[in-house]
Coordinates of C-alpha atoms in Angstrom, one line a residue:
X1 CA -22.5 17.4 -5.2
X2 CA -26.0 17.4 -6.7
X3 CA -28.3 14.1 -6.2
X4 CA -30.4 14.6 -9.5
X5 CA -30.6 11.8 -12.2
X6 CA -31.8 13.2 -15.2
X7 CA -33.1 11.1 -18.0
X8 CA -31.7 12.2 -21.4
X9 CA -33.2 9.3 -24.3
X10 CA -35.3 6.4 -24.0
X11 CA -34.5 3.8 -27.2
X12 CA -36.9 0.9 -27.7
X13 CA -36.1 -1.9 -30.3
X14 CA -37.9 -4.4 -31.5
X15 CA -36.2 -6.9 -34.1
X16 CA -39.3 -9.1 -34.8
X17 CA -41.1 -6.1 -35.6
X18 CA -38.2 -4.3 -37.6
X19 CA -39.6 -0.7 -35.4
X20 CA -38.4 1.0 -33.0
X21 CA -38.6 4.4 -30.9
X22 CA -36.1 7.2 -30.3
X23 CA -37.8 9.5 -27.5
X24 CA -35.9 12.2 -26.3
X25 CA -36.4 14.4 -23.3
X26 CA -35.0 17.4 -23.4
X27 CA -36.9 20.1 -21.5
X28 CA -36.8 19.5 -17.7
X29 CA -40.4 19.1 -18.4
X30 CA -41.8 17.0 -20.3
X31 CA -46.1 16.2 -21.7
X32 CA -46.5 12.7 -23.4
X33 CA -50.1 14.0 -24.8
X34 CA -52.1 11.4 -26.2
X35 CA -55.4 9.8 -26.3
X36 CA -55.4 5.8 -24.6
X37 CA -53.4 3.3 -26.6
X38 CA -50.9 5.8 -28.2
X39 CA -48.6 4.6 -26.3
X40 CA -47.7 7.0 -23.4
X41 CA -47.6 4.2 -21.0
X42 CA -45.2 2.1 -23.1
X43 CA -42.8 5.2 -22.9
X44 CA -42.9 5.7 -19.7
X45 CA -43.0 1.8 -18.4
X46 CA -39.9 1.6 -20.8
X47 CA -37.9 4.0 -18.6
X48 CA -38.4 1.9 -15.6
X49 CA -38.2 -1.0 -17.5
X50 CA -34.7 -0.7 -18.8
X51 CA -33.3 0.0 -15.7
X52 CA -34.5 -3.1 -13.9
X53 CA -37.4 -2.2 -12.5
X54 CA -40.8 -4.4 -12.8
X55 CA -43.7 -2.5 -14.1
X56 CA -47.0 -4.0 -14.4
X57 CA -48.1 -4.9 -18.0
X58 CA -44.9 -3.9 -19.8
X59 CA -44.7 -6.6 -22.0
X60 CA -48.2 -7.5 -22.7
X61 CA -50.8 -8.2 -26.0
X62 CA -49.2 -7.7 -29.4
X63 CA -45.8 -5.6 -27.6
X64 CA -42.6 -8.1 -28.7
X65 CA -41.4 -9.7 -25.8
X66 CA -38.0 -9.7 -26.4
X67 CA -37.9 -5.7 -26.9
X68 CA -34.7 -3.8 -25.9
X69 CA -34.6 -1.1 -23.8
X70 CA -31.6 1.7 -23.6
X71 CA -32.3 4.7 -21.1
X72 CA -29.8 7.0 -21.3
X73 CA -29.2 9.4 -17.8
X74 CA -27.0 12.0 -16.3
X75 CA -25.8 10.9 -12.8
X76 CA -23.1 13.7 -10.7
X77 CA -21.5 15.3 -13.9
X78 CA -21.3 11.9 -16.2
X79 CA -23.8 10.0 -18.5
X80 CA -24.6 6.5 -18.9
X81 CA -26.8 4.6 -20.1
X82 CA -28.5 1.2 -18.8
X83 CA -29.6 -1.7 -21.8
X84 CA -32.0 -4.3 -21.1
X85 CA -32.6 -7.0 -23.1
X86 CA -35.4 -9.9 -21.5
X87 CA -33.1 -10.9 -18.6
X88 CA -29.6 -8.9 -19.7
X89 CA -28.6 -6.2 -18.1
X90 CA -25.9 -4.1 -18.9
X91 CA -24.4 -0.3 -17.9
X92 CA -22.4 1.0 -20.0
X93 CA -20.5 4.7 -20.3
X94 CA -21.5 6.9 -23.0
X95 CA -18.8 6.0 -25.4
X96 CA -20.4 2.5 -25.2
X97 CA -18.1 0.6 -22.5
X98 CA -19.2 -2.2 -20.7
X99 CA -19.2 -0.8 -17.1
X100 CA -21.0 -3.9 -15.4
X101 CA -23.3 -6.6 -16.7
X102 CA -25.7 -9.4 -15.2
X103 CA -28.3 -11.8 -15.7
X104 CA -29.6 -12.4 -12.1
X105 CA -31.8 -9.5 -10.7
X106 CA -29.7 -10.4 -7.1
X107 CA -26.6 -9.4 -8.9
X108 CA -27.8 -6.3 -10.8
X109 CA -29.7 -4.7 -7.5
X110 CA -26.4 -5.1 -5.8
X111 CA -24.7 -2.6 -8.9
X112 CA -27.7 -0.4 -8.7
X113 CA -27.6 0.0 -4.9
X114 CA -23.6 0.0 -5.0
X115 CA -23.7 2.7 -7.8
X116 CA -26.1 5.2 -6.7
X117 CA -24.9 4.6 -2.8
X118 CA -28.1 3.2 -1.9
X119 CA -27.3 1.6 1.2
X120 CA -30.9 -0.2 2.6
X121 CA -30.8 -3.7 2.7
X122 CA -34.1 -5.8 3.2
X123 CA -35.3 -9.3 5.3
X124 CA -36.0 -12.4 2.7
X125 CA -38.9 -14.0 3.9
X126 CA -39.1 -17.2 6.7
X127 CA -35.3 -15.9 7.7
X128 CA -33.6 -16.5 4.3
X129 CA -30.7 -13.4 5.2
X130 CA -30.7 -10.0 3.9
X131 CA -30.4 -8.6 0.6
X132 CA -29.8 -4.8 -1.2
X133 CA -32.9 -3.0 -2.3
X134 CA -32.7 -2.9 -6.1
X135 CA -34.3 -0.4 -8.4
X136 CA -37.8 -1.0 -7.6
X137 CA -37.3 0.3 -4.0
X138 CA -35.1 3.2 -4.5
X139 CA -37.5 4.2 -7.4
X140 CA -40.9 3.4 -6.5
X141 CA -41.7 7.1 -4.9
X142 CA -40.6 8.9 -8.4
X143 CA -43.0 6.7 -10.6
X144 CA -46.8 7.2 -10.8
X145 CA -47.8 4.3 -13.1
X146 CA -51.6 3.7 -14.4
X147 CA -51.9 0.0 -13.5
X148 CA -50.7 0.4 -10.4
X149 CA -50.0 3.5 -8.5
X150 CA -53.6 5.1 -7.9
X151 CA -54.7 2.3 -5.4
X152 CA -54.8 2.4 -1.7
X153 CA -51.5 -0.5 -2.2
X154 CA -48.2 0.2 -3.3
X155 CA -48.7 -2.1 -6.5
X156 CA -46.5 -0.4 -8.7
X157 CA -43.9 -3.0 -9.4
X158 CA -44.6 -6.8 -9.3
X159 CA -41.5 -7.6 -7.5
X160 CA -42.2 -5.7 -4.0
X161 CA -43.7 -8.7 -2.5
X162 CA -40.2 -10.0 -2.4
X163 CA -39.1 -9.1 0.8
X164 CA -41.0 -8.9 4.3
X165 CA -41.7 -6.1 6.0
X166 CA -40.4 -3.1 3.5
X167 CA -42.8 -0.8 3.5
X168 CA -41.5 1.0 6.6
X169 CA -37.7 1.5 6.3
X170 CA -38.3 2.0 2.8
X171 CA -40.0 5.4 3.2
X172 CA -38.6 6.2 6.3
X173 CA -35.3 6.2 4.6
X174 CA -36.2 8.1 1.4
X175 CA -38.0 11.0 3.3
X176 CA -35.2 11.3 5.5
X177 CA -36.5 10.3 9.2
X178 CA -33.4 8.0 9.7
X179 CA -30.0 8.8 7.3
X180 CA -28.7 6.2 4.6
X181 CA -26.2 5.4 6.6
X182 CA -28.5 4.4 9.2
X183 CA -30.0 1.7 7.3
X184 CA -26.7 0.7 6.1
X185 CA -25.6 0.1 10.0
X186 CA -29.1 -1.6 10.5
X187 CA -28.8 -4.1 8.1
X188 CA -25.2 -5.0 9.1
X189 CA -26.7 -5.2 12.5
X190 CA -29.5 -7.1 11.9
X191 CA -27.4 -9.8 9.9
X192 CA -25.3 -10.2 12.9
X193 CA -28.4 -10.4 15.1
X194 CA -29.4 -13.5 12.7
X195 CA -26.2 -15.7 13.3
X196 CA -25.9 -14.9 16.6
X197 CA -30.1 -16.3 16.8
X198 CA -28.9 -19.5 14.8
X199 CA -26.0 -20.3 16.9
X200 CA -28.0 -19.9 20.1
X201 CA -30.3 -22.0 18.6
X202 CA -28.1 -24.6 17.8
X203 CA -26.3 -24.3 21.1
X204 CA -30.1 -25.4 22.8
X205 CA -30.6 -27.8 20.5
X206 CA -26.9 -29.3 21.5
X207 CA -28.1 -28.8 24.6
X208 CA -31.5 -30.4 24.8
X209 CA -29.8 -33.7 23.2
X210 CA -27.1 -34.5 25.8
X211 CA -29.9 -34.3 28.0
X212 CA -32.1 -36.8 26.7
X213 CA -28.8 -39.1 26.1
X214 CA -28.2 -38.4 29.8
X215 CA -32.0 -39.5 31.0
X216 CA -32.6 -42.6 29.0
X217 CA -29.6 -44.4 28.5
X218 CA -26.9 -46.5 30.8
X219 CA -24.3 -46.3 32.7
X220 CA -21.1 -47.0 33.0
X221 CA -20.6 -48.2 29.2
X222 CA -16.4 -49.0 28.0
X223 CA -15.0 -46.4 25.9
X224 CA -13.0 -46.1 22.7
X225 CA -9.3 -45.7 22.9
X226 CA -9.3 -42.7 21.1
X227 CA -5.3 -42.5 20.7
X228 CA -5.7 -45.8 19.0
X229 CA -8.3 -44.9 16.5
X230 CA -6.4 -41.5 15.5
X231 CA -4.0 -43.8 14.5
X232 CA -5.5 -45.8 12.7
X233 CA -7.2 -43.1 10.6
X234 CA -3.8 -41.5 10.0
X235 CA -2.3 -44.9 8.7
X236 CA -5.1 -45.2 6.1
X237 CA -4.9 -41.6 5.1
X238 CA -1.3 -42.2 4.7
X239 CA -2.3 -45.3 2.6
X240 CA -5.1 -43.3 0.4
X241 CA -2.4 -40.7 0.0
X242 CA 0.2 -43.5 -1.7
X243 CA -2.5 -45.3 -3.3
X244 CA -4.1 -41.9 -5.4
X245 CA -0.7 -41.1 -6.0
X246 CA -0.1 -44.6 -7.8
X247 CA -3.5 -44.5 -9.7
X248 CA -2.4 -40.5 -10.9
X249 CA 1.0 -42.1 -12.8
X250 CA -0.6 -45.0 -13.7
X251 CA -3.6 -42.5 -15.6
X252 CA -0.3 -40.7 -16.7
X253 CA 1.4 -43.8 -18.4
X254 CA -2.0 -45.1 -19.5
X255 CA -2.5 -41.8 -21.6
X256 CA 1.1 -42.1 -23.0
X257 CA 0.6 -45.8 -24.2
X258 CA -3.0 -45.4 -25.4
X259 CA -1.0 -42.8 -27.6
X260 CA 1.4 -44.6 -28.4
X261 CA -1.3 -47.1 -29.6
X262 CA -3.0 -44.4 -31.8
X263 CA -0.1 -43.5 -33.2
X264 CA 1.4 -47.4 -34.0
X265 CA -2.0 -48.0 -35.1
X266 CA -2.0 -45.1 -37.5
X267 CA 1.4 -46.3 -39.1
X268 CA 0.1 -49.7 -39.7
X269 CA -2.4 -48.1 -41.8
X270 CA -0.1 -46.2 -43.6
X271 CA 2.2 -49.3 -44.0
X272 CA -0.4 -51.7 -45.2
X273 CA -1.8 -49.1 -47.6
X274 CA 1.8 -48.7 -49.3
X275 CA 2.3 -52.0 -49.1
X276 CA -0.9 -52.7 -51.6
X277 CA 0.5 -50.1 -53.8
X278 CA 3.6 -51.6 -54.1
X279 CA 2.1 -55.1 -54.7
X280 CA 0.3 -53.7 -57.3
X281 CA 2.3 -51.6 -58.8
X282 CA 4.7 -54.9 -59.9
X283 CA 1.6 -57.2 -60.4
X284 CA 1.3 -54.5 -63.3
X285 CA 5.0 -54.3 -64.5
X286 CA 5.4 -58.0 -64.4
X287 CA 2.2 -58.4 -66.8
X288 CA 3.3 -55.4 -68.9
X289 CA 5.1 -56.7 -72.0
X290 CA 6.0 -54.1 -73.6
X291 CA 9.8 -52.3 -72.7
X292 CA 8.4 -48.4 -71.9
X293 CA 6.1 -47.2 -70.4
X294 CA 3.9 -43.9 -71.2
X295 CA 3.0 -41.7 -68.0
X296 CA -0.6 -40.5 -68.4
X297 CA -0.2 -37.7 -66.5
X298 CA 2.8 -35.9 -68.2
X299 CA 3.6 -38.2 -70.9
X300 CA 7.1 -39.2 -70.0
X301 CA 8.5 -42.5 -71.1
X302 CA 9.9 -45.0 -68.7
X303 CA 11.5 -48.0 -69.0
X304 CA 9.9 -51.5 -68.2
X305 CA 13.1 -52.9 -66.9
X306 CA 13.8 -56.0 -64.6
X307 CA 15.9 -53.5 -62.7
X308 CA 12.7 -51.5 -61.9
X309 CA 10.4 -54.8 -60.9
X310 CA 13.6 -55.7 -59.0
X311 CA 13.3 -52.4 -57.2
X312 CA 10.1 -53.1 -56.2
X313 CA 9.9 -56.2 -55.1
X314 CA 13.0 -55.4 -52.4
X315 CA 10.6 -52.2 -51.3
X316 CA 7.8 -54.5 -51.0
X317 CA 9.7 -57.0 -48.9
X318 CA 10.9 -53.7 -46.7
X319 CA 7.6 -52.6 -46.2
X320 CA 6.2 -56.1 -45.6
X321 CA 9.0 -56.6 -42.7
X322 CA 8.0 -53.0 -41.6
X323 CA 4.6 -53.8 -41.0
X324 CA 5.5 -57.1 -39.2
X325 CA 7.9 -55.1 -36.6
X326 CA 5.1 -52.7 -36.1
X327 CA 2.7 -55.3 -35.0
X328 CA 4.5 -56.7 -32.8
X329 CA 5.2 -53.4 -31.3
X330 CA 1.7 -53.1 -31.2
X331 CA 1.2 -56.3 -29.4
X332 CA 3.5 -55.2 -26.7
X333 CA 1.7 -52.0 -26.3
X334 CA -1.3 -53.7 -25.6
X335 CA -0.3 -56.0 -23.1
X336 CA 1.5 -53.0 -21.5
X337 CA -2.2 -50.8 -21.8
X338 CA -4.0 -54.2 -20.2
X339 CA -1.4 -54.2 -17.5
X340 CA -1.9 -50.6 -16.5
X341 CA -5.7 -50.7 -16.7
X342 CA -5.9 -53.4 -14.4
X343 CA -3.4 -52.1 -12.3
X344 CA -5.4 -48.8 -12.4
X345 CA -8.9 -51.1 -12.1
X346 CA -6.5 -53.1 -8.8
X347 CA -6.2 -49.4 -7.3
X348 CA -9.6 -48.0 -7.5
X349 CA -10.3 -51.0 -5.6
X350 CA -7.8 -50.7 -3.1
X351 CA -9.3 -47.1 -2.8
X352 CA -12.5 -48.7 -2.1
X353 CA -11.9 -50.4 0.3
X354 CA -9.9 -47.6 2.2
X355 CA -12.7 -45.7 2.1
X356 CA -15.0 -48.9 3.2
X357 CA -12.5 -49.4 6.0
X358 CA -13.0 -45.7 6.8
X359 CA -16.4 -45.2 7.2
X360 CA -16.6 -48.8 9.6
X361 CA -14.3 -46.6 11.7
X362 CA -15.9 -43.5 11.9
X363 CA -19.2 -45.3 12.5
X364 CA -17.3 -47.4 15.3
X365 CA -16.1 -43.5 16.4
X366 CA -20.0 -42.4 16.6
X367 CA -20.9 -45.9 18.2
X368 CA -18.2 -45.1 20.9
X369 CA -19.1 -41.1 21.4
X370 CA -22.4 -42.7 21.9
X371 CA -21.6 -45.2 24.6
X372 CA -19.1 -43.0 26.1
X373 CA -21.7 -40.2 26.9
X374 CA -23.3 -42.4 28.6
X375 CA -21.3 -42.3 31.6
X376 CA -22.1 -38.8 33.1
X377 CA -18.9 -37.8 33.2
X378 CA -18.4 -38.6 29.5
X379 CA -21.3 -36.8 28.2
X380 CA -20.4 -33.8 30.5
X381 CA -17.3 -33.6 28.7
X382 CA -19.1 -34.0 25.7
X383 CA -21.4 -30.9 26.3
X384 CA -18.3 -29.2 27.8
X385 CA -16.9 -29.1 24.0
X386 CA -19.7 -28.5 22.5
X387 CA -20.4 -25.7 24.5
X388 CA -16.8 -23.9 24.7
X389 CA -16.9 -23.7 20.4
X390 CA -20.4 -22.4 20.1
X391 CA -20.0 -20.7 23.4
X392 CA -17.0 -18.7 21.6
X393 CA -18.8 -18.3 18.6
X394 CA -21.7 -16.7 20.5
X395 CA -19.8 -14.3 22.6
X396 CA -17.8 -13.0 18.5
X397 CA -21.4 -12.6 17.5
X398 CA -22.4 -10.6 20.4
X399 CA -19.6 -8.4 20.8
X400 CA -20.0 -7.5 17.4
X401 CA -24.1 -7.1 17.6
X402 CA -22.8 -4.9 20.5
X403 CA -20.3 -2.6 18.5
X404 CA -22.8 -2.2 15.8
X405 CA -25.8 -1.2 17.9
X406 CA -23.3 1.4 19.5
X407 CA -22.8 3.1 15.7
X408 CA -26.7 2.8 14.9
X409 CA -27.5 4.4 18.1
X410 CA -24.9 7.4 16.8
X411 CA -27.6 7.8 14.1
X412 CA -30.7 7.9 16.1
X413 CA -31.5 11.4 16.7
X414 CA -35.3 11.9 18.2
X415 CA -35.6 15.2 17.6
X416 CA -34.7 15.5 14.2
X417 CA -37.0 12.3 13.4
X418 CA -39.9 13.8 14.9
X419 CA -39.3 17.3 12.7
X420 CA -39.2 15.0 9.3
X421 CA -42.4 13.2 10.1
X422 CA -43.9 17.0 11.3
X423 CA -42.6 17.8 8.3
X424 CA -44.0 15.1 6.1
X425 CA -47.2 15.0 7.3
X426 CA -47.8 19.0 7.0
X427 CA -46.5 18.2 3.0
X428 CA -49.7 15.4 2.8
X429 CA -51.9 18.0 4.1
X430 CA -50.6 21.3 2.3
X431 CA -50.7 18.9 -1.2
X432 CA -54.0 17.7 -0.6
X433 CA -55.4 20.7 0.3
X434 CA -53.6 22.5 -3.1
X435 CA -54.9 19.7 -4.9
X436 CA -58.9 19.9 -3.9
X437 CA -59.4 16.6 -1.4
X438 CA -61.9 17.4 0.6
X439 CA -60.8 17.3 4.1
X440 CA -63.2 14.6 5.3
X441 CA -61.1 12.0 2.5
X442 CA -57.2 13.5 3.4
X443 CA -55.6 11.3 5.2
X444 CA -55.7 11.7 9.1
X445 CA -52.5 11.0 10.4
X446 CA -50.4 10.9 7.4
X447 CA -46.7 8.6 8.2
X448 CA -44.4 8.0 5.3
X449 CA -45.2 4.5 3.1
X450 CA -49.1 5.2 4.3
X451 CA -51.6 5.4 1.6
X452 CA -55.0 7.3 1.2
X453 CA -58.2 5.4 1.9
X454 CA -60.2 8.3 -0.2
X455 CA -62.8 7.2 -2.6
X456 CA -64.0 8.5 -6.7
X457 CA -61.9 11.3 -8.1
X458 CA -60.3 12.4 -4.4
X459 CA -58.9 9.0 -4.1
X460 CA -56.0 9.7 -7.1
X461 CA -55.5 13.9 -5.9
X462 CA -54.7 12.4 -3.0
X463 CA -52.4 9.7 -4.1
X464 CA -50.7 12.7 -5.8
X465 CA -50.2 14.9 -2.6
X466 CA -48.5 11.4 -0.9
X467 CA -45.8 11.7 -4.0
X468 CA -45.3 15.3 -4.3
X469 CA -44.7 15.2 0.0
X470 CA -42.4 12.1 -0.1
X471 CA -40.9 14.4 -2.9
X472 CA -40.3 17.5 -1.2
X473 CA -39.1 15.3 2.2
X474 CA -36.8 13.6 0.3
X475 CA -35.0 17.0 -1.3
X476 CA -35.2 18.4 2.5
X477 CA -34.4 15.6 4.9
X478 CA -33.3 12.7 2.2
X479 CA -30.1 12.2 0.9
X480 CA -30.8 9.2 -2.0
X481 CA -30.5 9.9 -5.5
X482 CA -33.4 12.3 -6.7
X483 CA -34.6 10.3 -10.4
X484 CA -37.1 11.8 -12.4
X485 CA -41.1 12.0 -11.1
X486 CA -43.4 10.0 -13.8
X487 CA -46.4 10.3 -13.4
X488 CA -48.4 8.5 -16.0
X489 CA -52.2 9.1 -16.7
X490 CA -53.4 11.2 -13.6
X491 CA -57.5 11.5 -14.9
X492 CA -58.0 8.5 -13.0
X493 CA -61.9 7.9 -11.4
X494 CA -62.9 11.0 -13.8
X495 CA -61.5 14.1 -12.8
X496 CA -63.3 16.8 -13.3
X497 CA -61.9 19.2 -15.9
X498 CA -60.9 22.0 -12.9
X499 CA -58.9 18.9 -10.7
X500 CA -57.3 17.6 -13.7
X501 CA -55.8 21.3 -14.3
X502 CA -54.7 21.5 -11.0
X503 CA -52.8 18.2 -10.9
X504 CA -51.1 19.0 -13.8
X505 CA -49.9 22.7 -13.0
X506 CA -49.4 21.6 -9.6
X507 CA -47.0 19.2 -10.7
X508 CA -44.7 21.6 -12.1
X509 CA -44.7 23.9 -9.3
X510 CA -44.6 21.5 -6.2
X511 CA -41.7 18.9 -8.5
X512 CA -40.5 20.6 -11.2
X513 CA -37.9 23.2 -9.4
X514 CA -35.8 19.9 -7.7
X515 CA -36.8 16.8 -10.4
X516 CA -37.1 16.6 -14.1
X517 CA -41.0 16.1 -15.2
X518 CA -42.3 13.6 -17.4
X519 CA -46.3 13.6 -17.4
X520 CA -48.5 11.5 -19.4
X521 CA -52.0 12.4 -20.2
X522 CA -55.1 11.6 -22.5
X523 CA -56.2 15.5 -22.5
X524 CA -55.6 18.7 -21.3
X525 CA -58.4 21.4 -19.9
X526 CA -58.7 23.9 -21.9
X527 CA -56.8 27.2 -20.4
X528 CA -54.5 24.6 -18.6
X529 CA -50.7 26.4 -18.7
X530 CA -48.3 23.9 -20.8
X531 CA -45.5 26.6 -21.1
X532 CA -43.5 24.7 -18.7
X533 CA -44.0 21.5 -20.6
X534 CA -42.3 20.5 -24.0
X535 CA -45.1 18.9 -25.3
X536 CA -44.8 15.6 -27.1
X537 CA -48.0 14.8 -29.2
X538 CA -48.9 10.6 -29.6
X539 CA -51.2 10.4 -32.6
X540 CA -51.5 7.2 -33.9
X541 CA -52.8 3.7 -32.2
X542 CA -50.4 1.4 -31.7
X543 CA -47.8 3.6 -32.8
X544 CA -45.3 3.9 -30.0
X545 CA -42.8 1.8 -32.0
X546 CA -42.4 2.7 -36.0
X547 CA -40.2 0.7 -38.8
X548 CA -38.7 4.6 -40.1
X549 CA -37.1 4.4 -36.5
X550 CA -35.5 1.1 -37.0
X551 CA -32.4 2.3 -39.1
X552 CA -30.9 4.6 -36.5
X553 CA -32.1 2.9 -33.1
X554 CA -30.6 -0.4 -34.4
X555 CA -27.4 0.8 -35.6
X556 CA -27.2 3.1 -31.9
X557 CA -27.9 -0.4 -30.1
X558 CA -26.0 -3.3 -32.0
X559 CA -23.1 -2.9 -30.9
X560 CA -24.2 -2.5 -27.2
X561 CA -26.6 -5.6 -27.6
X562 CA -23.6 -8.1 -28.8
X563 CA -20.8 -6.7 -26.6
X564 CA -24.0 -7.6 -23.6
X565 CA -24.7 -10.8 -24.8
X566 CA -21.0 -11.9 -25.8
X567 CA -19.6 -10.9 -22.4
X568 CA -22.9 -13.2 -20.1
X569 CA -22.2 -15.4 -22.6
X570 CA -18.4 -16.1 -21.5
X571 CA -19.6 -15.5 -18.2
X572 CA -21.6 -18.2 -18.1
X573 CA -19.6 -20.9 -20.4
X574 CA -16.4 -19.9 -17.8
X575 CA -18.7 -20.7 -14.9
X576 CA -19.8 -24.3 -16.2
X577 CA -15.7 -25.3 -17.0
X578 CA -15.2 -24.1 -13.4
X579 CA -18.4 -25.9 -12.2

């Protein structure tokens, strides 16, 4: 199946400015043409920023720092799109279904590498382990950014320095000196080796510590009765469990008691309100002289009889009795609650006491270990235990390392490696000659990842030759995805018209057959053959985003942005609850 990744469309959305851009890439070769400041670089940087890369100077000046970008692409016959909004990244199916989301680059790098089958893992600085090489490393040879790619160092992205000694494995994997599977196996072996070294250093440190103890401490000190000590610890552990169970039981009872108290308080409050109303009604009826009362609401006439007043008095007595009963029950509940709280305080105190006793016994045990180590025999026994445990782990890691090394060796093919290196060097020389790089300024011994030290206008053409050679070698020997080749502003260092024409036309001839090409230029020399390019003109300064495109782009991205935000917010809230 084809390894080609095809860019379909880039959407940029600024809610702050109510402006947007929809840029399609319907042709295999696209030329973005416009003077400086018209927004060509925003498009090229946006392509890779949307994937999770870190192109330099993407968000600068008046550019909205909260910009959202979506890159629609095709891979292995299926269409997807990447969506990025600040630190939030998501991958969607073309139907808008969220396939993956992350707000941490490490998680995104793992997904990106897995999705594209990029097996390379790189070493963090200061022995901090290995991690998958993310989109910035996979796409590095496919992008020449005007702000970071035309100099003698690899500065296309700002996150390249997160790994230690990354250049050799990244570029050798890209040009195919070794297959992708080699670097996957190598990263596994390197991780095993790193853990083996950690265990070996731990064993050495333990050995040195035992030797120091043997040298400076006196001999023949009494040892600790371990059997009795273990029994005491077991008994304390059982006591702890019993107290904890009692504590849990008391908590459950306290919760029920507190609920009863709150319920009684509510009932008393309601009864007192009823009591006040009955007393008020009885007082009112007693003071009224007439035998009939008219309802102010409905106009119904009611009799003010002795029987009515007697009934109110009886209701008042009943509610008074109820209030008294509820208060007695509340007093009893209060007594129960205080007793339960005292019981909980005692359980907590008991647990604290057990914990202090355990700490003292553990300290006594450590002191007993040290005292026992004073004797040569006890010291030797202790070291043998440590040595046996670590020795088994070291043996296990050595066996795993040997097995992985054997697997790694199967991918070593010196003849193939020599052929790939020669092919790459020949391509660099061929493209350098084709791009009119003076022989004195060509790379003397081209190797994957090497950059030209040429000066003047030759430097840019030499850099282009390096990238074209890497792409050609990747097609011939590599097995990683083939992304579009994006080149921003090749007219570096004052290219003469004939050399700029060479660069524009060579891009199509050298890379256009296997790769989609996106080229951004400020001007095209007269006579340049642009028949292979779909030319898109950028005519307005600071006009890459427009008000007119905003409604359509917002309609396209709003559901995905909301889905991405909600998914990550829910995941973060769930993590906080579990944490």
